[in-house]
Short mmCIF file of C-alpha atoms in Angstrom, two decimals:
data_model
loop_
_atom_site.label_atom_id
_atom_site.label_comp_id
_atom_site.label_asym_id
_atom_site.label_seq_id
_atom_site.Cartn_x
_atom_site.Cartn_y
_atom_site.Cartn_z
CA GLY S 1 -20.56 -1.45 3.59
CA ALA S 2 -18.47 -3.86 5.31
CA GLY S 3 -15.12 -2.69 3.50
CA VAL S 4 -13.92 0.13 1.27
CA SER S 5 -15.80 -0.34 -2.05
CA GLN S 6 -14.22 0.98 -5.33
CA SER S 7 -15.73 1.16 -8.90
CA PRO S 8 -15.15 0.34 -11.64
CA SER S 9 -13.22 -2.66 -10.85
CA ASN S 10 -11.64 -2.87 -14.57
CA LYS S 11 -11.46 -0.05 -16.98
CA VAL S 12 -10.35 0.01 -20.34
CA THR S 13 -9.96 3.60 -21.89
CA GLU S 14 -8.66 5.29 -24.93
CA LYS S 15 -5.29 7.42 -24.90
CA GLY S 16 -6.46 10.92 -24.43
CA LYS S 17 -9.75 10.29 -22.76
CA ASP S 18 -10.84 11.12 -19.54
CA VAL S 19 -11.74 8.64 -16.72
CA GLU S 20 -13.20 8.71 -13.13
CA LEU S 21 -12.62 6.32 -10.35
CA ARG S 22 -14.69 6.22 -7.37
CA CYS S 23 -14.26 5.10 -3.82
CA ASP S 24 -16.46 4.64 -1.24
CA PRO S 25 -14.65 4.44 2.21
CA ILE S 26 -16.00 2.66 5.39
CA SER S 27 -18.66 4.36 7.52
CA GLY S 28 -17.24 6.54 9.81
CA HIS S 29 -13.74 6.61 8.56
CA THR S 30 -12.57 10.02 8.43
CA ALA S 31 -9.24 9.37 6.56
CA LEU S 32 -8.92 8.39 2.85
CA TYR S 33 -5.91 7.64 0.68
CA TRP S 34 -5.43 6.99 -2.95
CA TYR S 35 -2.45 5.06 -3.87
CA ARG S 36 -1.44 3.80 -7.37
CA GLN S 37 0.15 0.28 -7.82
CA SER S 38 2.08 -0.24 -11.18
CA LEU S 39 3.32 -3.92 -12.11
CA GLY S 40 6.58 -4.88 -10.40
CA GLN S 41 6.48 -1.46 -8.48
CA GLY S 42 5.29 -0.57 -4.82
CA LEU S 43 2.33 1.47 -3.86
CA GLU S 44 2.82 5.01 -4.97
CA PHE S 45 1.11 7.50 -2.71
CA LEU S 46 -1.09 9.95 -4.63
CA ILE S 47 -3.40 11.84 -2.34
CA TYR S 48 -4.97 12.20 1.30
CA PHE S 49 -7.94 13.56 2.62
CA GLN S 50 -8.73 13.87 6.22
CA GLY S 51 -12.08 15.07 7.29
CA ASN S 52 -12.77 18.71 5.91
CA SER S 53 -9.33 19.71 6.07
CA ALA S 54 -7.29 20.72 2.44
CA PRO S 55 -6.19 17.31 1.00
CA ASP S 56 -2.48 16.51 0.68
CA LYS S 57 -1.72 16.44 -3.05
CA SER S 58 1.85 16.07 -2.89
CA GLY S 59 1.78 12.54 -4.60
CA LEU S 60 -0.20 13.54 -7.58
CA PRO S 61 2.26 12.92 -10.57
CA SER S 62 0.95 15.55 -12.74
CA ASP S 63 -1.86 18.48 -13.15
CA ARG S 64 -3.94 15.62 -15.34
CA PHE S 65 -4.65 13.98 -11.82
CA SER S 66 -7.20 15.46 -9.20
CA ALA S 67 -9.40 14.26 -6.55
CA GLU S 68 -12.05 15.26 -4.44
CA ARG S 69 -13.95 14.01 -1.60
CA THR S 70 -17.83 15.05 -1.35
CA GLY S 71 -19.20 15.35 2.05
CA GLY S 72 -16.34 13.80 3.77
CA SER S 73 -17.55 10.40 2.56
CA VAL S 74 -17.29 9.44 -1.28
CA SER S 75 -14.06 10.31 -3.26
CA THR S 76 -13.45 10.54 -7.10
CA LEU S 77 -10.05 10.36 -8.67
CA THR S 78 -9.94 11.86 -12.12
CA ILE S 79 -7.41 11.19 -14.55
CA GLN S 80 -7.71 13.69 -17.83
CA ARG S 81 -6.10 12.99 -21.16
CA THR S 82 -5.11 9.49 -20.06
CA GLN S 83 -1.80 8.28 -21.33
CA GLN S 84 -0.38 4.72 -21.58
CA GLU S 85 2.04 5.32 -18.45
CA ASP S 86 -1.11 5.69 -16.55
CA SER S 87 -2.09 2.07 -16.81
CA ALA S 88 -1.99 0.75 -13.26
CA VAL S 89 -4.41 -0.48 -10.45
CA TYR S 90 -5.68 2.38 -8.44
CA LEU S 91 -6.08 1.65 -4.78
CA CYS S 92 -8.33 3.53 -2.25
CA ALA S 93 -7.88 3.13 1.48
CA SER S 94 -9.64 4.64 4.53
CA SER S 95 -8.82 4.79 8.24
CA LEU S 96 -10.70 5.75 11.42
CA SER S 97 -8.45 8.76 11.59
CA GLY S 98 -4.95 9.77 10.24
CA PRO S 99 -1.81 8.00 9.67
CA ARG S 100 -0.28 9.36 13.08
CA SER S 101 -3.22 7.64 14.91
CA GLY S 102 -2.02 4.25 14.42
CA ASN S 103 -5.38 3.26 13.24
CA THR S 104 -5.50 0.32 10.89
CA ILE S 105 -5.51 1.31 7.01
CA TYR S 106 -7.98 -0.89 5.15
CA PHE S 107 -7.64 -0.83 1.27
CA GLY S 108 -10.09 -1.54 -1.50
CA GLU S 109 -9.86 -4.18 -4.05
CA GLY S 110 -8.64 -1.64 -6.41
CA SER S 111 -9.70 -0.32 -10.00
CA TRP S 112 -7.53 -1.78 -12.62
CA LEU S 113 -7.00 0.93 -15.25
CA THR S 114 -5.73 0.04 -18.84
CA VAL S 115 -4.94 2.61 -21.21
CA VAL S 116 -4.73 1.63 -24.81
CA GLN X 1 14.30 7.26 -5.43
CA GLN X 2 12.82 4.05 -3.52
CA GLN X 3 12.52 4.80 0.14
CA VAL X 4 11.97 1.17 1.42
CA LYS X 5 13.92 -1.59 -0.55
CA GLN X 6 12.63 -4.85 -0.10
CA SER X 7 14.10 -8.12 -1.42
CA PRO X 8 13.83 -10.72 -2.69
CA GLN X 9 11.38 -9.92 -5.55
CA SER X 10 9.99 -13.54 -5.52
CA LEU X 11 10.49 -16.36 -2.87
CA ILE X 12 9.66 -20.12 -3.37
CA VAL X 13 9.28 -21.96 0.00
CA GLN X 14 8.64 -25.79 0.69
CA LYS X 15 5.44 -26.37 3.13
CA GLY X 16 6.63 -26.06 6.66
CA GLY X 17 9.56 -24.13 5.87
CA ILE X 18 10.46 -20.66 6.87
CA SER X 19 9.92 -17.63 4.34
CA ILE X 20 12.06 -14.67 5.19
CA ILE X 21 11.54 -11.21 3.30
CA ASN X 22 13.95 -8.39 4.10
CA CYS X 23 13.62 -4.52 3.80
CA ALA X 24 15.91 -1.70 4.25
CA TYR X 25 15.43 2.15 4.70
CA GLU X 26 17.32 5.31 4.96
CA ASN X 27 15.19 7.87 6.54
CA THR X 28 15.70 7.75 10.35
CA ALA X 29 12.57 9.65 10.75
CA PHE X 30 10.51 6.55 10.02
CA ASP X 31 8.50 5.52 13.07
CA TYR X 32 6.37 3.06 12.12
CA PHE X 33 6.77 -0.06 9.88
CA PRO X 34 3.75 -2.55 8.85
CA TRP X 35 3.56 -5.46 6.76
CA TYR X 36 0.85 -5.93 4.31
CA GLN X 37 -0.24 -9.25 2.58
CA GLN X 38 -1.80 -8.92 -0.76
CA PHE X 39 -3.89 -11.71 -2.80
CA PRO X 40 -4.60 -11.64 -6.65
CA GLY X 41 -7.34 -9.27 -7.09
CA LYS X 42 -7.68 -7.98 -3.41
CA GLY X 43 -6.15 -4.92 -1.84
CA PRO X 44 -3.31 -5.29 0.51
CA ALA X 45 -4.35 -6.13 4.23
CA LEU X 46 -2.41 -5.28 7.19
CA LEU X 47 -0.68 -8.27 8.56
CA ILE X 48 1.63 -7.06 11.32
CA ALA X 49 3.43 -4.05 12.15
CA ILE X 50 6.18 -2.92 14.56
CA ARG X 51 7.58 0.49 15.79
CA PRO X 52 11.19 0.98 16.26
CA ASP X 53 11.65 0.76 20.14
CA VAL X 54 11.33 -2.92 19.97
CA SER X 55 13.49 -5.40 18.12
CA GLU X 56 10.84 -8.23 17.66
CA LYS X 57 7.19 -8.65 17.32
CA LYS X 58 5.51 -11.92 16.79
CA GLU X 59 1.93 -12.86 15.85
CA GLY X 60 1.38 -16.41 15.41
CA ARG X 61 3.42 -17.70 12.76
CA PHE X 62 4.47 -14.17 11.62
CA THR X 63 7.38 -12.32 13.22
CA ILE X 64 8.90 -8.98 12.33
CA SER X 65 12.74 -8.62 13.42
CA PHE X 66 13.78 -5.26 13.66
CA ASN X 67 17.52 -3.77 13.64
CA LYS X 68 17.38 -0.15 14.27
CA SER X 69 21.12 0.65 13.94
CA ALA X 70 21.17 -1.38 10.45
CA LYS X 71 18.06 0.26 9.47
CA GLN X 72 16.63 -3.08 8.47
CA PHE X 73 13.57 -5.04 9.22
CA SER X 74 12.34 -8.38 8.06
CA LEU X 75 9.24 -10.50 8.12
CA HIS X 76 9.70 -14.25 9.17
CA ILE X 77 6.91 -16.67 8.22
CA MET X 78 7.24 -19.98 10.39
CA ASP X 79 5.81 -23.27 9.12
CA SER X 80 4.75 -21.67 5.83
CA GLN X 81 1.62 -23.07 4.14
CA PRO X 82 0.20 -22.85 0.70
CA GLY X 83 -2.36 -20.45 2.00
CA ASP X 84 0.44 -18.09 2.86
CA SER X 85 1.27 -17.51 -1.29
CA ALA X 86 0.60 -13.85 -1.67
CA THR X 87 2.63 -10.82 -2.39
CA TYR X 88 3.91 -9.25 0.82
CA PHE X 89 4.67 -5.38 1.04
CA CYS X 90 6.72 -3.91 3.82
CA ALA X 91 6.22 -0.06 4.30
CA ALA X 92 7.46 2.59 6.55
CA ARG X 93 5.58 6.09 8.01
CA GLY X 94 7.51 9.23 8.62
CA ASP X 95 7.19 11.15 11.71
CA THR X 96 5.72 13.72 9.66
CA GLY X 97 3.42 13.60 6.52
CA ASN X 98 0.57 11.65 5.54
CA GLN X 99 2.04 9.09 3.51
CA PHE X 100 3.18 5.60 3.97
CA TYR X 101 6.34 4.60 1.83
CA PHE X 102 6.09 1.10 0.40
CA GLY X 103 8.74 -1.58 -0.70
CA THR X 104 8.11 -3.06 -4.21
CA GLY X 105 6.71 -6.51 -2.98
CA THR X 106 7.75 -10.10 -2.61
CA SER X 107 5.49 -12.82 -4.27
CA LEU X 108 5.86 -15.77 -2.04
CA THR X 109 4.79 -19.37 -3.36
CA VAL X 110 4.57 -22.12 -0.80
CA ILE X 111 4.72 -25.50 -2.45
CA PRO X 112 2.72 -28.30 -0.85
#
């Protein structure tokens, strides 16, 4: 596609349920990021994938959060046993190569998660 | 701990005026400073970026001023237009690691 595609765009879930958020990066982009944007907060780094290398999971806030990237393309962020504090916009981004390359990072429109 | 501190939280400017948004950081290892513009319902988009070896970068109506000794950088929007109304985020990249550190954002409203 022309840009980073995320789904669903909006998700309302009950506390304790699991959710999956999907990201389809720009074709050919080897680097993929997940960020979280809470109301009144900046973007919080969650996880980074680069090609077939082991992901940088240093930003995941708890073991309820996990992500995978299949075939070096589509990525899924999974939140287990959701809590109200998980309510936020989850942004996926991709770039041609890693953050040290200087390539522009392109963000998707985000998945707005509300936990009730 | 907020690695990049951004102010003001919100800003209202008359059309044609100058919008100024400020950011400060502590980590001297940061080596790349982008600004992102975000419209409602959209993801952030890169607006302009600067490296610490220059003090100013200008692209059209947008200018970044960078003060390495003070560890501060700012975005100036000249001749502000209603279409500039958006949320602006400053960010910084460390010389190691894979993440960008973002400020908390500034909501800019340009009044016609």
